[in-house]
Short mmCIF file of C-alpha atoms in Angstrom, two decimals:
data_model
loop_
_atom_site.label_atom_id
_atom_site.label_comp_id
_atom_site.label_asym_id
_atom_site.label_seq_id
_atom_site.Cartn_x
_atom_site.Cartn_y
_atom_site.Cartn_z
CA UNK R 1 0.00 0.00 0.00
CA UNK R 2 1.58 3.48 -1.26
CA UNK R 3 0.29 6.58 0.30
CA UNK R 4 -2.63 5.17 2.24
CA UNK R 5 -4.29 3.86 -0.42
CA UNK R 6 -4.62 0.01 -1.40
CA UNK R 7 -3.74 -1.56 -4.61
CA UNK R 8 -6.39 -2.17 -6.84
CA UNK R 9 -6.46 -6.19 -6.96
CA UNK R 10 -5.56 -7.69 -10.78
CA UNK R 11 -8.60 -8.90 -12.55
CA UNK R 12 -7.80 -12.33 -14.79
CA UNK R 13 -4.50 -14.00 -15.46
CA UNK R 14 -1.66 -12.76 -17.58
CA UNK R 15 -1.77 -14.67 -20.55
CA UNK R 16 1.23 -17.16 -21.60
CA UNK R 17 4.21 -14.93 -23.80
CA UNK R 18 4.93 -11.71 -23.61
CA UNK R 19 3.39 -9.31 -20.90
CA UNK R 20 0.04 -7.24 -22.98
CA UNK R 21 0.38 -3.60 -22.24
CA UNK R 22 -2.88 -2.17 -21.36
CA UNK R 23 -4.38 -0.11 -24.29
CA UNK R 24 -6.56 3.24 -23.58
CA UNK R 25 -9.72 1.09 -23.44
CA UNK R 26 -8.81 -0.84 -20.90
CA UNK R 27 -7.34 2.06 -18.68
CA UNK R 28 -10.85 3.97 -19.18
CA UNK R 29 -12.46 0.85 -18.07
CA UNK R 30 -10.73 0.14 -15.33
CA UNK R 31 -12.09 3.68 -13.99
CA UNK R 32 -14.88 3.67 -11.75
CA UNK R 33 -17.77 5.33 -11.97
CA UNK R 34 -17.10 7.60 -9.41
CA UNK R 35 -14.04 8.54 -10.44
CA UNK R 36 -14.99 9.32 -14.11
CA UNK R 37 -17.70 11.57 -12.63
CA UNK R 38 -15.30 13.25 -10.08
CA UNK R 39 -12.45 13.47 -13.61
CA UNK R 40 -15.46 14.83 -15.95
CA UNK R 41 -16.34 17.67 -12.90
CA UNK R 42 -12.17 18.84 -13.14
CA UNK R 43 -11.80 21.76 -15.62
CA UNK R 44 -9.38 20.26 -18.08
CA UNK R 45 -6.44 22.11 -19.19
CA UNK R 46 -5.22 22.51 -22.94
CA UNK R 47 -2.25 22.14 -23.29
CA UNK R 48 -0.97 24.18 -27.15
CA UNK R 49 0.11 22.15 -29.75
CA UNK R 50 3.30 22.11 -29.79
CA UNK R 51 3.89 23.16 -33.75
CA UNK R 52 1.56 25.77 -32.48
CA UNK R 53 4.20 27.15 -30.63
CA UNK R 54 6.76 29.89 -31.74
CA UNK R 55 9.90 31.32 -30.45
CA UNK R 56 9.53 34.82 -29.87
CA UNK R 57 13.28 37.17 -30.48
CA UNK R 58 14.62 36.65 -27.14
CA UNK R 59 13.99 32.93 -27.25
CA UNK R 60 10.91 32.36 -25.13
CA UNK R 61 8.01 30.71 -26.74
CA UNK R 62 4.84 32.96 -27.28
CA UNK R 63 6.41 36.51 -26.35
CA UNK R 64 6.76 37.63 -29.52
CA UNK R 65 3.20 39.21 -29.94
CA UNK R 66 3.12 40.23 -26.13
CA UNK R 67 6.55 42.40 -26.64
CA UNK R 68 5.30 44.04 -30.29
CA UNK R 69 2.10 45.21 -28.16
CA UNK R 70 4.34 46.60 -25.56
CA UNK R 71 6.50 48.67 -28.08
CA UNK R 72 3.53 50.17 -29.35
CA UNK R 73 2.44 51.14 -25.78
CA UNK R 74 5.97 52.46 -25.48
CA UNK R 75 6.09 54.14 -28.64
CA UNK R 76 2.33 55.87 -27.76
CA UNK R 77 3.32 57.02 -24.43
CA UNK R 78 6.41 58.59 -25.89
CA UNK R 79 4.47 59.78 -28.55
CA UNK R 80 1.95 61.29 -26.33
CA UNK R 81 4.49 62.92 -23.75
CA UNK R 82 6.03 64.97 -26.71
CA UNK R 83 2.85 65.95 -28.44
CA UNK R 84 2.26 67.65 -24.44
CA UNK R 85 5.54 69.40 -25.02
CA UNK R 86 5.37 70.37 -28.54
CA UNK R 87 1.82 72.12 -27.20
CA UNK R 88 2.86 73.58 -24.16
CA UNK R 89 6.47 75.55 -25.01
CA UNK R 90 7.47 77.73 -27.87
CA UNK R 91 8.69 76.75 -31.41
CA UNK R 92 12.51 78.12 -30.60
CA UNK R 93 12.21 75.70 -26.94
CA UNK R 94 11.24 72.53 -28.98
CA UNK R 95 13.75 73.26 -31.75
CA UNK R 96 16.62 73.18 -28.97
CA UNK R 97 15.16 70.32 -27.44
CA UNK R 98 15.10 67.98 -30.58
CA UNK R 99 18.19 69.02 -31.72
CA UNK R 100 19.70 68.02 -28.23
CA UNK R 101 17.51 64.95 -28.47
CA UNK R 102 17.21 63.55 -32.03
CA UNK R 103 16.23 60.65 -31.28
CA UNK R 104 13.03 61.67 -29.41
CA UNK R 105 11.95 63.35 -33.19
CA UNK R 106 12.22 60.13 -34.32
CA UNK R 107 10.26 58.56 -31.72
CA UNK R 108 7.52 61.09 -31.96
CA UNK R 109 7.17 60.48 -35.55
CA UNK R 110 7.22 56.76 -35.24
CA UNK R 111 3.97 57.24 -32.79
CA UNK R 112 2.62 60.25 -35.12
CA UNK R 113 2.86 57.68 -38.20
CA UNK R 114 0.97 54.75 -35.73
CA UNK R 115 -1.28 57.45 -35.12
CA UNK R 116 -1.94 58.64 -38.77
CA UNK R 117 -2.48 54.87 -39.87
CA UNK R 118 -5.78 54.52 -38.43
CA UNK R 119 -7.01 57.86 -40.47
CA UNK R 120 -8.64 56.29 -43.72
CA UNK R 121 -7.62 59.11 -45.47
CA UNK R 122 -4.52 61.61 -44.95
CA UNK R 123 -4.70 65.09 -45.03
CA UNK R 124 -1.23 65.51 -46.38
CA UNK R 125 -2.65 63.50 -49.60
CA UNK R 126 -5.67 66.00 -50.07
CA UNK R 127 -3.01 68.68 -50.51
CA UNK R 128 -0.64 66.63 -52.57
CA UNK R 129 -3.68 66.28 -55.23
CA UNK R 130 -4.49 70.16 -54.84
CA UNK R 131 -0.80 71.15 -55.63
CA UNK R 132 -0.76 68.52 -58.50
CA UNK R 133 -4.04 69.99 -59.99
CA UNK R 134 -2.45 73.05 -59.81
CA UNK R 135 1.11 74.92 -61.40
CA UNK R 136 3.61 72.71 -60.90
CA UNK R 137 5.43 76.22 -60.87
CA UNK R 138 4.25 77.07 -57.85
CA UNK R 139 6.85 76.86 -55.44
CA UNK R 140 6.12 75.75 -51.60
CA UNK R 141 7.01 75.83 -48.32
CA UNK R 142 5.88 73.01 -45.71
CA UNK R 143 5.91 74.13 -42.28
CA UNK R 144 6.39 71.35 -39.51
CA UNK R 145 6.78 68.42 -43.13
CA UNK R 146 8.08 65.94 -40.92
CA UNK R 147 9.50 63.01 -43.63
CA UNK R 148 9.09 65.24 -46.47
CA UNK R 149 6.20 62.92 -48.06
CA UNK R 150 4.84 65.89 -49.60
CA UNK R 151 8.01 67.27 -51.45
CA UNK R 152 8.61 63.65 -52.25
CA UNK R 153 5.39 63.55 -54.36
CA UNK R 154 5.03 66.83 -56.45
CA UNK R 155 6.83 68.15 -59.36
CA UNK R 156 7.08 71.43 -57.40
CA UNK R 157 9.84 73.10 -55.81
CA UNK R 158 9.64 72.57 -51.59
CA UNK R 159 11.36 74.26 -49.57
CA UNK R 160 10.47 70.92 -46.61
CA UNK R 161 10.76 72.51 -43.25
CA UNK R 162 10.66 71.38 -39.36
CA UNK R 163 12.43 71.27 -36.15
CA UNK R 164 14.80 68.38 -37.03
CA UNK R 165 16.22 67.35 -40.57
CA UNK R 166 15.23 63.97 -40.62
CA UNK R 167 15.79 63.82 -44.61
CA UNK R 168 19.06 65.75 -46.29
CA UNK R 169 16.28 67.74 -48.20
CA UNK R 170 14.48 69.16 -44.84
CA UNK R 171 15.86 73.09 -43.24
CA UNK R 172 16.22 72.42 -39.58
CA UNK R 173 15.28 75.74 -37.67
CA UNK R 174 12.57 77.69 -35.38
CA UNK R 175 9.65 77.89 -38.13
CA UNK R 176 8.84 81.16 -36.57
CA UNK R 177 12.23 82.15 -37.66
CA UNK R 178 12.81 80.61 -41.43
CA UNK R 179 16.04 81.34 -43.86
CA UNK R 180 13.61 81.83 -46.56
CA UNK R 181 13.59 85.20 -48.41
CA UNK R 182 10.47 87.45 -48.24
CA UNK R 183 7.95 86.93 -51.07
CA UNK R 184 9.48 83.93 -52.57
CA UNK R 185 6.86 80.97 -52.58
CA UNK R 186 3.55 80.48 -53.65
CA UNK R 187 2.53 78.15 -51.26
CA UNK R 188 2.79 78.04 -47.61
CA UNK R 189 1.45 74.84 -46.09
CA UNK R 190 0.53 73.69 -42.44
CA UNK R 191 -0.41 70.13 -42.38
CA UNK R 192 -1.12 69.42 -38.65
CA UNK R 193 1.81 71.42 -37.64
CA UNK R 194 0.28 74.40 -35.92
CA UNK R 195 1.55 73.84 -32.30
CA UNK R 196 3.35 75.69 -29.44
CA UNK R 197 2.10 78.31 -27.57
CA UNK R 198 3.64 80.85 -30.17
CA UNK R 199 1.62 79.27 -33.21
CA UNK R 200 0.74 82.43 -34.77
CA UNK R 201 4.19 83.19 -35.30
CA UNK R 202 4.38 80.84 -37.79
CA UNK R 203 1.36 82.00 -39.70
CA UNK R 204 3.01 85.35 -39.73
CA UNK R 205 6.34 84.21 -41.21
CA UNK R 206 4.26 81.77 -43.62
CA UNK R 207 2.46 85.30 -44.59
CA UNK R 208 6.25 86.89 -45.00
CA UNK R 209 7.34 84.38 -47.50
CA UNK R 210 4.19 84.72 -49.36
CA UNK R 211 4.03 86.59 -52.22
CA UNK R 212 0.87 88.62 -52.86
CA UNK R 213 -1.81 86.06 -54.53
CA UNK R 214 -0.04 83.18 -52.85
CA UNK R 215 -1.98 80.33 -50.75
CA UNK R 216 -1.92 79.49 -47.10
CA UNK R 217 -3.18 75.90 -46.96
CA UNK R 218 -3.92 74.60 -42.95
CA UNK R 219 -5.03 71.47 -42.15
CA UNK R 220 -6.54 70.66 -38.58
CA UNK R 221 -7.95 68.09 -36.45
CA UNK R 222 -11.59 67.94 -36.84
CA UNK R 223 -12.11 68.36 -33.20
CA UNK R 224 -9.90 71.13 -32.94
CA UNK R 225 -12.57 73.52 -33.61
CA UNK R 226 -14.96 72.49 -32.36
CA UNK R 227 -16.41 74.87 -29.37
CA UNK R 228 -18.85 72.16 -28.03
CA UNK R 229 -15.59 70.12 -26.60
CA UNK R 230 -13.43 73.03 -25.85
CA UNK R 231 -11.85 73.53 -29.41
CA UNK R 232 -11.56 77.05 -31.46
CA UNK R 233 -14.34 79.08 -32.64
CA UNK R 234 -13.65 78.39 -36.96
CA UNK R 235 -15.41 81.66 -37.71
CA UNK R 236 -12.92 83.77 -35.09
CA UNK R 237 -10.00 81.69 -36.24
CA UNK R 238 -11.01 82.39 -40.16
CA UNK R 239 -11.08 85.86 -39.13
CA UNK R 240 -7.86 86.29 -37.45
CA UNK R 241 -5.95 85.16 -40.29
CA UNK R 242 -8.03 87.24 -42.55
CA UNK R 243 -6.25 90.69 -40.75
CA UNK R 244 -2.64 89.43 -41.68
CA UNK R 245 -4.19 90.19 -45.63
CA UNK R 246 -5.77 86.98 -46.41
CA UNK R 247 -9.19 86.15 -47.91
CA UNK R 248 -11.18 82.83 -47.19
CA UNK R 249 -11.26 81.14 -50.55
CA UNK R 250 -12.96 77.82 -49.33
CA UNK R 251 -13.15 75.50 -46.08
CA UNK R 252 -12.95 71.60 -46.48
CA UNK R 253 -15.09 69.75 -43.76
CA UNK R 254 -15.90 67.05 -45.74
CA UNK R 255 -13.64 63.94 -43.99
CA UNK R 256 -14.31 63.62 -40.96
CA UNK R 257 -10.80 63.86 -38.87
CA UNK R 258 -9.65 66.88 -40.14
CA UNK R 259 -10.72 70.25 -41.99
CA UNK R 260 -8.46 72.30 -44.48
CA UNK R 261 -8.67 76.09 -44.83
CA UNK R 262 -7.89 77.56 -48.03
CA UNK R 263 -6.47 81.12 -47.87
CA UNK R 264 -5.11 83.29 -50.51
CA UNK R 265 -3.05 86.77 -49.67
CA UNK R 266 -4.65 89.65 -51.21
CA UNK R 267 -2.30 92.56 -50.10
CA UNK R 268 0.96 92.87 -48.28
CA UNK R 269 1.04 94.61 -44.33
CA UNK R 270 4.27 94.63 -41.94
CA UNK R 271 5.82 92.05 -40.12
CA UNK R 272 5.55 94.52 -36.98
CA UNK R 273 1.75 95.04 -37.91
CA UNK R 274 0.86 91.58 -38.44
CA UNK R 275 2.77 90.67 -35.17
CA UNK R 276 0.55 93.12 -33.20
CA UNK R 277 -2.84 91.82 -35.13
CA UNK R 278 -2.58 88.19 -34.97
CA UNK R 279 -1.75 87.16 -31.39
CA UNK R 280 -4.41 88.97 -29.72
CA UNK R 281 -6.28 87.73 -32.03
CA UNK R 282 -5.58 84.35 -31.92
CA UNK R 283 -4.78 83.83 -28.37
CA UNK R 284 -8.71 83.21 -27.44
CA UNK R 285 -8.54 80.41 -30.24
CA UNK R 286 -5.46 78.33 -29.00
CA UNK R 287 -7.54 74.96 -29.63
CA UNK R 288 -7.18 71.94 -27.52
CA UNK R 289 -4.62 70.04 -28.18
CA UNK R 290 -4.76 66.30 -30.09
#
């Protein structure tokens, strides 16, 4: 007797020859009833199939989908952390800070592009196809272009600006504070890139290197201005950028992420003057942020 328990007694004789191993029929009936009622009560555990099973990178089975999900979690929360900082200091701050700290620019954008995929369509690509029904002699600038996918997709000149150059063909700099010359493009565009705290500085220089007839081409977040969830009055927004010389041409609220404003400069005022209008302006309509 093992363990307190007694032997169950051998039913028959073992025939003559070699020794028959029991099969799984004759373990099942040699069960009792009780037992197989007590067993069928058990939860039973699956166990995976073991061609089921995969080696993740680091060698463990299974952890390779569990450490991808946790990346992305990374790469949100970093993403999200910046986007707070790129909101809440001024263009010349966050120009210092990436170019102290590359590699966060490249983390933001990672969680910007993760971000952007869920969008079924891109705003950047609703400008691309208004530039390429237009002159391709129009010459741009894109303020805050990030990988230069717009440049990279138009016949026109682009002058592809932001805070880091993550592409040879990008100017690094303050985009309050461009090397462009005065009245040299045609088109100044803003493709989710109006953020800081100084914002309208960059409408101002985007006015600057505007020459007269040229178009100012924003593109928001949807829920950006919207009043009813804390976002910027469109009409008082519209209006503000009106006084640096600009005339409403058309709004796009068709998609439903994002709207586009379509200015065009009618007449040239000061860079002191425009300073002056524009941020009082503009202050009451710093929108929420993304």
């Amino acid at each position: 007797m093992e363990g307190g328990r007694r032997k169950p007694r051998r039913r028959g004789k073992r025939g003559r020859g070699e020794p028959r191993h029991p099969s799984q029929d004759d373990v099942s009936a040699a069960v009792s009833p009780v037992q197989s009622n007590e067993q069928s009560k058990r939860p039973q555990v699956q166990f995976p199939d073991a061609k089921r099973r995969k080696k993740g990178d680091d060698g463990f089975s299974g952890t390779s989908a569990f450490l991808d999900r946790m990346r992305a979690r990374l790469s949100g929360g970093h993403f999200r952390m910046l986007n707070e900082k790129l909101y809440t200091c001024r263009g010349s701050e966050a120009f210092e800070f990436f170019k102290e700290n590359p590699a966060l620019f490249d983390a933001y954008h990672a969680g910007y592009g993760q971000q952007m995929a869920r969008w079924p369509i891109q705003p950047v690509n609703v400008i691309i196809k208004w530039l390429q029904s237009h002159s391709p002699g129009f010459v741009v600038a894109d303020f805050g272009c990030g990988n230069a996918s717009l440049a990279k997709s138009v016949k026109n000149k682009v002058f592809s600006i932001d805070l880091v150059s993550a592409d040879p063909s990008v100017i690094a700099c303050d985009m309050a504070h461009t090397p462009l010359d005065s009245l040299s493009v045609d088109v100044s565009v803003f493709c989710l890139s109006l953020m800081g705290v100084n914002f309208s500085s960059y409408l101002v220089e985007a006015s600057r290197v505007l020459r007269t007839g040229g178009w100012l081409l924003i593109a928001e977040v949807r829920s950006r201005f919207d009043p009813a969830t804390g976002g910027a009055d469109p009409e008082k927004f519209c209006h503000a950028v009106q006084k640096l010389g600009f005339s409403l041409t058309s709004k796009d609220v068709s998609n439903k992420m994002f709207v586009i404003f379509y200015f065009r400069k009618k007449k040239e005022i000061t860079e002191d003057a425009a300073r002056s209008i524009v941020w009082p302006d503009l202050k009451p309509c710093l929108y929420k942020r993304r």
